[in-house]
Short mmCIF file of C-alpha atoms and ligand atoms in Angstrom, two decimals:
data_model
loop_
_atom_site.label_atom_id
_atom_site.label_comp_id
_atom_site.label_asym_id
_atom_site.label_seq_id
_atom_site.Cartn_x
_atom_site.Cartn_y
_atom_site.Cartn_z
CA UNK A 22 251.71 -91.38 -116.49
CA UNK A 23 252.42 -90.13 -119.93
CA UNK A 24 249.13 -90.86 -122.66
CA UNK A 25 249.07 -90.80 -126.38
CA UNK A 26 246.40 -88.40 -127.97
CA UNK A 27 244.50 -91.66 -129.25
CA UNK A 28 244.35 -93.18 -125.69
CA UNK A 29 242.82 -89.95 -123.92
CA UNK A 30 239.10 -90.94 -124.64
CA UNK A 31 239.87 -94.93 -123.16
CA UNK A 32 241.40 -93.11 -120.03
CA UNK A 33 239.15 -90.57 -119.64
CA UNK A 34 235.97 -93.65 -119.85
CA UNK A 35 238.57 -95.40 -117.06
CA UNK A 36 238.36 -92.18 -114.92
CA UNK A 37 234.97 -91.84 -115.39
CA UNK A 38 234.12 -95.52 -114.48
CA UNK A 39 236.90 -95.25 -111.49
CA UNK A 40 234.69 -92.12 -109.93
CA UNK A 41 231.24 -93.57 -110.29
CA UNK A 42 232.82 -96.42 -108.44
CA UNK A 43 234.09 -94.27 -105.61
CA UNK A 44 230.66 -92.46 -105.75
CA UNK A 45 229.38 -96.45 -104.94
CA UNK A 46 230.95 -95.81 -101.97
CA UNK A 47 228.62 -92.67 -100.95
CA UNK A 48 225.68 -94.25 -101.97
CA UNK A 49 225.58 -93.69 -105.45
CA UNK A 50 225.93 -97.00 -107.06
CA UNK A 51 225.68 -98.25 -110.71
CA UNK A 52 223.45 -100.41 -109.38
CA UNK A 53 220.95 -99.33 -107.46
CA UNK A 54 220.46 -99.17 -103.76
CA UNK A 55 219.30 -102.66 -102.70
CA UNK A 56 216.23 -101.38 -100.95
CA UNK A 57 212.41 -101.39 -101.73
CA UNK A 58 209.86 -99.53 -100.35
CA UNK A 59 209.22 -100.24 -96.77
CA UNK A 60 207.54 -102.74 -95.75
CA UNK A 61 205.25 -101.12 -93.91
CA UNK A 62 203.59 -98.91 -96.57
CA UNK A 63 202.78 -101.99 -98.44
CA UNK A 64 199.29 -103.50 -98.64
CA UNK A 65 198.19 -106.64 -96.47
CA UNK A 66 195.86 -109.15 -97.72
CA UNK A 67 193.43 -110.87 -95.53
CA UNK A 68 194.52 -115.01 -95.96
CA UNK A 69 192.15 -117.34 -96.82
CA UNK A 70 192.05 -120.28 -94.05
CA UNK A 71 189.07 -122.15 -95.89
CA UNK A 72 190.92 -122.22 -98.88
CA UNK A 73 191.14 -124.97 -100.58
CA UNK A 74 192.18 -126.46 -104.71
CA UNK A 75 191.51 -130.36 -104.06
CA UNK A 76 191.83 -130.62 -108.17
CA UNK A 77 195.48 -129.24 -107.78
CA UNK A 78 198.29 -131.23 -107.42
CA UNK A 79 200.83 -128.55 -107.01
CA UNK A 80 198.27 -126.55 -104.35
CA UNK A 81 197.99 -129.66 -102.61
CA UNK A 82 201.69 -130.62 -102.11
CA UNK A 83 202.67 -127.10 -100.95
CA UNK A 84 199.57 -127.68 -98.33
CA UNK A 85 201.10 -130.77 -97.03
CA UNK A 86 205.24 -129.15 -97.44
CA UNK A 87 203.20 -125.92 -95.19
CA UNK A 88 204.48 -123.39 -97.43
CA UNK A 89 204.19 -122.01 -100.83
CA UNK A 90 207.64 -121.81 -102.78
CA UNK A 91 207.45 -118.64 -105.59
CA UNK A 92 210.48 -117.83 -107.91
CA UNK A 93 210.85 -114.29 -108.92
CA UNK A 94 213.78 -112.10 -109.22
CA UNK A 95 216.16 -110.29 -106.84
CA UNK A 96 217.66 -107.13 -108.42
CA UNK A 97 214.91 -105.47 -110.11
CA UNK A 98 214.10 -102.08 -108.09
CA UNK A 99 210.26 -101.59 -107.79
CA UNK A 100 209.84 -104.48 -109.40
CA UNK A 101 210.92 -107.73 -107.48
CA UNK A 102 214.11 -107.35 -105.54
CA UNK A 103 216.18 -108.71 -102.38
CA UNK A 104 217.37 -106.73 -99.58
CA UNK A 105 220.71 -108.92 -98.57
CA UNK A 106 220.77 -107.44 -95.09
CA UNK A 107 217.54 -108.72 -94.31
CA UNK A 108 216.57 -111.55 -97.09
CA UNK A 109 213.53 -109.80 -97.68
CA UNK A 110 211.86 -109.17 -101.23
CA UNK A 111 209.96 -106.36 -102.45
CA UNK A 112 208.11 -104.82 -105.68
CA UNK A 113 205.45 -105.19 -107.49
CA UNK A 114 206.05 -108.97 -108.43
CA UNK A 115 206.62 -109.89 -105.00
CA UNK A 116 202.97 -108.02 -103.87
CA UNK A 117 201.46 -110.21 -106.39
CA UNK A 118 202.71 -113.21 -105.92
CA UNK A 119 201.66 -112.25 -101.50
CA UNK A 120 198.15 -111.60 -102.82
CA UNK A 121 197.57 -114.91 -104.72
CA UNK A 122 199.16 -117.26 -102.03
CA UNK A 123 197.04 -115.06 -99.59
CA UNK A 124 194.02 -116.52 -101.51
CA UNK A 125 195.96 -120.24 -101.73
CA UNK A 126 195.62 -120.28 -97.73
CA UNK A 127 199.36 -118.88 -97.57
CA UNK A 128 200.57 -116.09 -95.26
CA UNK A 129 203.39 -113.87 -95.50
CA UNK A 130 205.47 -116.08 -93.59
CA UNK A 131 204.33 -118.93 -95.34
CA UNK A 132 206.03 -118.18 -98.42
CA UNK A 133 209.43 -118.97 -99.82
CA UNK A 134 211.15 -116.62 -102.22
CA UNK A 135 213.88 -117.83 -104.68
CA UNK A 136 215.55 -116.06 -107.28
CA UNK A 137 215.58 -117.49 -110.41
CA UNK A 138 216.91 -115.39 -113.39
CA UNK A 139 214.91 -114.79 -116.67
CA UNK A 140 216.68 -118.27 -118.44
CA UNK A 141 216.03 -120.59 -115.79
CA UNK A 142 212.26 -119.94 -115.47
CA UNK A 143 210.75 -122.84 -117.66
CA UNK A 144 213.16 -125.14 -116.43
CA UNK A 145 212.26 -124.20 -112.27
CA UNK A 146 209.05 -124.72 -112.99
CA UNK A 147 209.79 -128.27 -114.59
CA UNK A 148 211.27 -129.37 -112.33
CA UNK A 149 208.77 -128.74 -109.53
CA UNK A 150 211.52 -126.16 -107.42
CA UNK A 151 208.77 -123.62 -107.51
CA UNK A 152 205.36 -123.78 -107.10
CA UNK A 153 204.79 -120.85 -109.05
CA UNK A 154 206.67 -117.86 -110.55
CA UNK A 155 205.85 -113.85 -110.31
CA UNK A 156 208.97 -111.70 -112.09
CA UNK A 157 208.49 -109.78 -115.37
CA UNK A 158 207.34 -112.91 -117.44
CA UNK A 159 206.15 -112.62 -120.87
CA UNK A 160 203.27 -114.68 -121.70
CA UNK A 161 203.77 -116.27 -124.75
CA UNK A 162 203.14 -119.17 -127.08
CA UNK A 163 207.00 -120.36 -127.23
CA UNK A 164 207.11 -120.45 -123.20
CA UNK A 165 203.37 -122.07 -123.40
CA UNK A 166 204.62 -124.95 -124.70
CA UNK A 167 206.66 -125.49 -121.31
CA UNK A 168 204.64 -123.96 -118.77
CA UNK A 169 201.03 -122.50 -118.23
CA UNK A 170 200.72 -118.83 -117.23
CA UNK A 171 197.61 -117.05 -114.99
CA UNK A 172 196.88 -113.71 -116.02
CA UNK A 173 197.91 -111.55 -117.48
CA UNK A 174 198.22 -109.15 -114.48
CA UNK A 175 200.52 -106.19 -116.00
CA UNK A 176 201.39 -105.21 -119.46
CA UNK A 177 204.73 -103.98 -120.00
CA UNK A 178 206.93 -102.67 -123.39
CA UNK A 179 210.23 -103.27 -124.55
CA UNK A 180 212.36 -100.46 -124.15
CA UNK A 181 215.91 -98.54 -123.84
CA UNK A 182 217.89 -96.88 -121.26
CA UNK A 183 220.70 -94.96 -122.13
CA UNK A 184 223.21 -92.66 -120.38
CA UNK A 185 220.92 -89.51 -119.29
CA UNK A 186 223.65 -87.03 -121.89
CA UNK A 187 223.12 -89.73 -124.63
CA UNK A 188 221.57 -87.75 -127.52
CA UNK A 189 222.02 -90.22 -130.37
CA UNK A 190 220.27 -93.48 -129.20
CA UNK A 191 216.20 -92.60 -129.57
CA UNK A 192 214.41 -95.64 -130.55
CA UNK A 193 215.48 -99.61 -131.66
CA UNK A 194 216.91 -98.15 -135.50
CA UNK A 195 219.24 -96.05 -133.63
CA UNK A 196 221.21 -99.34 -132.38
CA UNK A 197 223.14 -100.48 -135.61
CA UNK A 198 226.75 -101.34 -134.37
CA UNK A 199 225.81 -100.23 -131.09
CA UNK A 200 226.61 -102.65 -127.94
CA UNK A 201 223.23 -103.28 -126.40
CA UNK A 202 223.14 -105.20 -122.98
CA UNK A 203 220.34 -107.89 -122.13
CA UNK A 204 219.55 -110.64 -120.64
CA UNK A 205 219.69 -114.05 -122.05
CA UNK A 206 216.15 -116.09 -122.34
CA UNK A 207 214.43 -112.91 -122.09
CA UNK A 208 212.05 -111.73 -125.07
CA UNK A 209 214.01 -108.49 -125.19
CA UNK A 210 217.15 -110.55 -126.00
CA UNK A 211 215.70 -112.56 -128.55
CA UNK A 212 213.57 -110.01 -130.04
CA UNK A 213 216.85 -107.94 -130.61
CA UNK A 214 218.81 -110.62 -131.73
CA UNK A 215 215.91 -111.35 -135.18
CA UNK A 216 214.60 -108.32 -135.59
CA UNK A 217 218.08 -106.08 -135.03
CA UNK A 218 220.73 -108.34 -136.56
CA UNK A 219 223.04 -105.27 -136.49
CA UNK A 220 222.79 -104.67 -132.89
CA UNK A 221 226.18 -105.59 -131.16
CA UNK A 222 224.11 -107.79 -128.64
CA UNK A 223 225.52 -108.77 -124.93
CA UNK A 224 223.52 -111.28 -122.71
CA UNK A 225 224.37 -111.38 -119.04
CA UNK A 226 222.26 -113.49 -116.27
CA UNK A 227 220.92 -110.17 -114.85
CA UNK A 228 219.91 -106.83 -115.68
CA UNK A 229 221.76 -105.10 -113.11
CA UNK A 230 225.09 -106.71 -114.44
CA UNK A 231 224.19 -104.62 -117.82
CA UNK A 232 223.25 -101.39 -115.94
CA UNK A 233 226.84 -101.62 -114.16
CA UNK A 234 228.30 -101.66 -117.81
CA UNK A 235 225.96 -98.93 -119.12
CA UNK A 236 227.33 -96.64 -116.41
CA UNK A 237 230.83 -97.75 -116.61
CA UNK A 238 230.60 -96.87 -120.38
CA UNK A 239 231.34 -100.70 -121.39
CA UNK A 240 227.51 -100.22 -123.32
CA UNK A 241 225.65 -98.16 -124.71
CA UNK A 242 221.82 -99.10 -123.67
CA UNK A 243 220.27 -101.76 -122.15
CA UNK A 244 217.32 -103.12 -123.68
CA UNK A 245 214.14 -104.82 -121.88
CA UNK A 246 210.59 -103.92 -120.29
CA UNK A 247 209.97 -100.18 -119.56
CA UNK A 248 208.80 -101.61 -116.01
CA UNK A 249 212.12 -102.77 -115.17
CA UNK A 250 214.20 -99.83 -116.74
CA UNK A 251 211.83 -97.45 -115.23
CA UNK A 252 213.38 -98.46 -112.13
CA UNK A 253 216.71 -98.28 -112.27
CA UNK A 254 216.28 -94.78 -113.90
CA UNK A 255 214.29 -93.92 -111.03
CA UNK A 256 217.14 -94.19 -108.71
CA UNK A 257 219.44 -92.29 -110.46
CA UNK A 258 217.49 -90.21 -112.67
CA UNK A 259 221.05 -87.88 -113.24
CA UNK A 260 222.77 -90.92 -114.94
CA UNK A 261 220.41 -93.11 -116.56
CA UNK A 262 217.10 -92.21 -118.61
CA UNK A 263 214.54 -94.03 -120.73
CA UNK A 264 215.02 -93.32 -124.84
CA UNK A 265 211.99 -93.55 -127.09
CA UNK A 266 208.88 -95.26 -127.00
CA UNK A 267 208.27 -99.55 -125.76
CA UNK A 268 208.33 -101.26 -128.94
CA UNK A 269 206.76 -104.40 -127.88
CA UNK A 270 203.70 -106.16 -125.67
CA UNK A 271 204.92 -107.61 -122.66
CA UNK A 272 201.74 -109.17 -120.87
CA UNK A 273 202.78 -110.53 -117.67
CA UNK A 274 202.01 -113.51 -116.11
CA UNK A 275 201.95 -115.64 -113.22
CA UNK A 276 204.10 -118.87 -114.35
CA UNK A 277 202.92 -122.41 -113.42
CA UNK A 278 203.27 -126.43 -113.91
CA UNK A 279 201.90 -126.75 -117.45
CA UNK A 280 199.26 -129.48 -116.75
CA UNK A 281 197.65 -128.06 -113.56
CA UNK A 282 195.07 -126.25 -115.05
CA UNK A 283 193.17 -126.15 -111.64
CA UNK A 284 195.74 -124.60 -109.69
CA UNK A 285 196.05 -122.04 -112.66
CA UNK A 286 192.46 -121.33 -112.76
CA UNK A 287 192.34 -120.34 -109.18
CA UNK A 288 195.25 -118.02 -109.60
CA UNK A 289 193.32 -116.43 -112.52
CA UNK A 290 190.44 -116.02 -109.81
CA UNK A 291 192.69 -114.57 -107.48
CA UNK A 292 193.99 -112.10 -109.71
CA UNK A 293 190.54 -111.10 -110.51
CA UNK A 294 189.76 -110.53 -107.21
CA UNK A 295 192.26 -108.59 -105.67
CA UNK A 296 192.38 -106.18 -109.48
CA UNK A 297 188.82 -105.74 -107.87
CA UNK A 298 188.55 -105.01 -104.60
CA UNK A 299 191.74 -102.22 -105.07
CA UNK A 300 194.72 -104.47 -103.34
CA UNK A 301 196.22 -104.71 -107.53
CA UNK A 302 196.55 -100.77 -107.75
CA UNK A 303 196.98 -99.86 -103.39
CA UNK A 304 200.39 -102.24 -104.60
CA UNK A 305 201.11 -100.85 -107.49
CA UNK A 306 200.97 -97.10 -105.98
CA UNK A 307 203.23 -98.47 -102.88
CA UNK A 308 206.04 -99.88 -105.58
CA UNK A 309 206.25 -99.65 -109.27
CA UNK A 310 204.26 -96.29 -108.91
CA UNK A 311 207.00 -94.52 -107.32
CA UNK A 312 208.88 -94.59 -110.65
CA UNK A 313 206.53 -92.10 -111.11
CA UNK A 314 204.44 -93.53 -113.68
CA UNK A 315 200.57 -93.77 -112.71
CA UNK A 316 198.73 -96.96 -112.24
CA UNK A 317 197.42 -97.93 -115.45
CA UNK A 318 194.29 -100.29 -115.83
CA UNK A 319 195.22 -103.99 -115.73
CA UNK A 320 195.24 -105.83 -119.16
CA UNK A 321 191.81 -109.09 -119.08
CA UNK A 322 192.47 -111.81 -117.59
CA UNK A 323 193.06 -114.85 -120.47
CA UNK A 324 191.43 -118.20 -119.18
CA UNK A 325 192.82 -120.51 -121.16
N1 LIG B 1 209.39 -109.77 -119.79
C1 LIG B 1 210.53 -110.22 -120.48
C2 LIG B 1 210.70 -111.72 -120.39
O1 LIG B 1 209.91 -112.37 -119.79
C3 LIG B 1 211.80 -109.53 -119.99
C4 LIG B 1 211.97 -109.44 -118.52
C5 LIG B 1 212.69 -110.61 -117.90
O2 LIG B 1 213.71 -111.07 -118.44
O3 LIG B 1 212.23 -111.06 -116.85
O4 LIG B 1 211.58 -112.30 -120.95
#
């Protein structure tokens, strides 16, 4: 196939993109490897069978239904993610979320997962299809309006990944007329879109959706919490790295029905608890820490 001088660079991206997707093939995916850590390194937590939130409407229906239904997300590595061979979810998040329903009177197998991406939190909630939600959310006053939030549990930052040769992009002022990749109803989008106005922005459902355009050159960074970036980088540290320093708070917390302030309160206790007695950082260590980044103290608990 004959190529003009001025379509070289578009066919040598195509190449490029063609042999990371043959490397897919061996294992080397744009997207990382569905798998989290095994589950038998993680933590257990001891369930409470006396437990017991009469005040709680929501604890009370998913007493009578005999399990607890938790949103979170599916293809965030470390984080909270889904193996499709076996259903199962894993990460941070997903430890959590086991500890708190542990303390609800809910077992392991007493819990159903759903994924629900970053857009469709406030709305799940709402609506009553979860009872509560563990997956990268940022507390804040906007989202308070809709739903109440435990914790916080974790803080995270905004930040960037970038191709690992990418020299130019160091921090958010090296974005202008760059194409930045987020996720729509995140705080990374939106903070982007007022505070960046010259940032070519791109909103997908999902992050891993803009990490398979980072790689495939289609962007040039993707933009949201360090936690989250840290762990796609993580599993392919040759062809994706972190750029500059978080430029935002990002306190997590534990989504819930606005109005049950009981069922919220206990999940504050619960958080406290296990941040005690060493079942917050033994998860931490068995997940998130193997991005490599050690456990940092958790942020105080806001009863509210
Ligand atoms: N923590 C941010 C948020 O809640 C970004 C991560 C996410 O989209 O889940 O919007």
């Amino acid at each position: 196939m004959r190529s003009t001088p001025r379509a070289r660079p578009r066919l040598l991206a195509l190449a490029c993109a063609a042999l990371l997707l043959a490397a897919a093939a061996c294992g080397k995916e744009g997207t990382p490897p569905p798998k989290g850590p095994d589950q038998g390194e993680l933590p257990t937590y001891e369930v409470n069978a006396a437990a017991d939130v009469p005040d709680s409407p929501t604890w009370r229906n998913a007493k009578e239904r005999g399990r607890l239904v938790v949103g979170t997300k599916a293809d965030q590595p470390y984080v909270a993610q889904q193996d499709p061979a076996t259903g199962y979810y894993s990460g941070f998040d997903v430890e959590i979320a086991k500890m708190i329903a542990a303390d609800l009177g809910f077992g392991v197998d007493r819990i159903e997962f759903k994924t629900i991406t970053s857009a469709n939190r406030e709305t799940a909630l709402q609506n009553g299809q979860v009872d509560y939600y563990a997956g990268t959310y940022t507390i804040n006053d906007n989202r308070k309006k809709s739903v109440g939030f435990a914790g916080p549990y974790y803080m995270a930052g905004q930040s960037l990944l970038v191709r690992a040769d990418e020299k130019d992009i160091n921090g958010p002022q090296d974005l202008n007329g760059k194409k930045v990749c987020s996720v729509a109803g995140s705080t990374p989008y939106q903070r982007l879109q007022k505070d960046y106005p010259k940032v070519k922005l791109i909103g997908y459902d999902s992050y891993s959706v803009c990490v398979d355009n980072l790689i495939s050159f289609q962007v040039d960074a993707v933009s949201t919490d360090d936690t989250i970036l840290m762990g796609y980088a993580a599993k392919v540290p040759d062809q994706l790295k972190l750029a500059g320093q978080p430029f935002s708070q990002e306190p997590y917390g534990i989504g819930v029905p606005r109005g049950d302030r009981a069922f919220r309160l206990a999940l504050d206790d619960a958080i406290a608890r296990h941040e005690a007695n060493g079942d917050w950082k033994r998860a931490y260590d068995a997940t998130l820490g193997l991005s490599g980044v050690p456990a940092p103290a958790p942020p105080p608990i806001d009863r509210y």
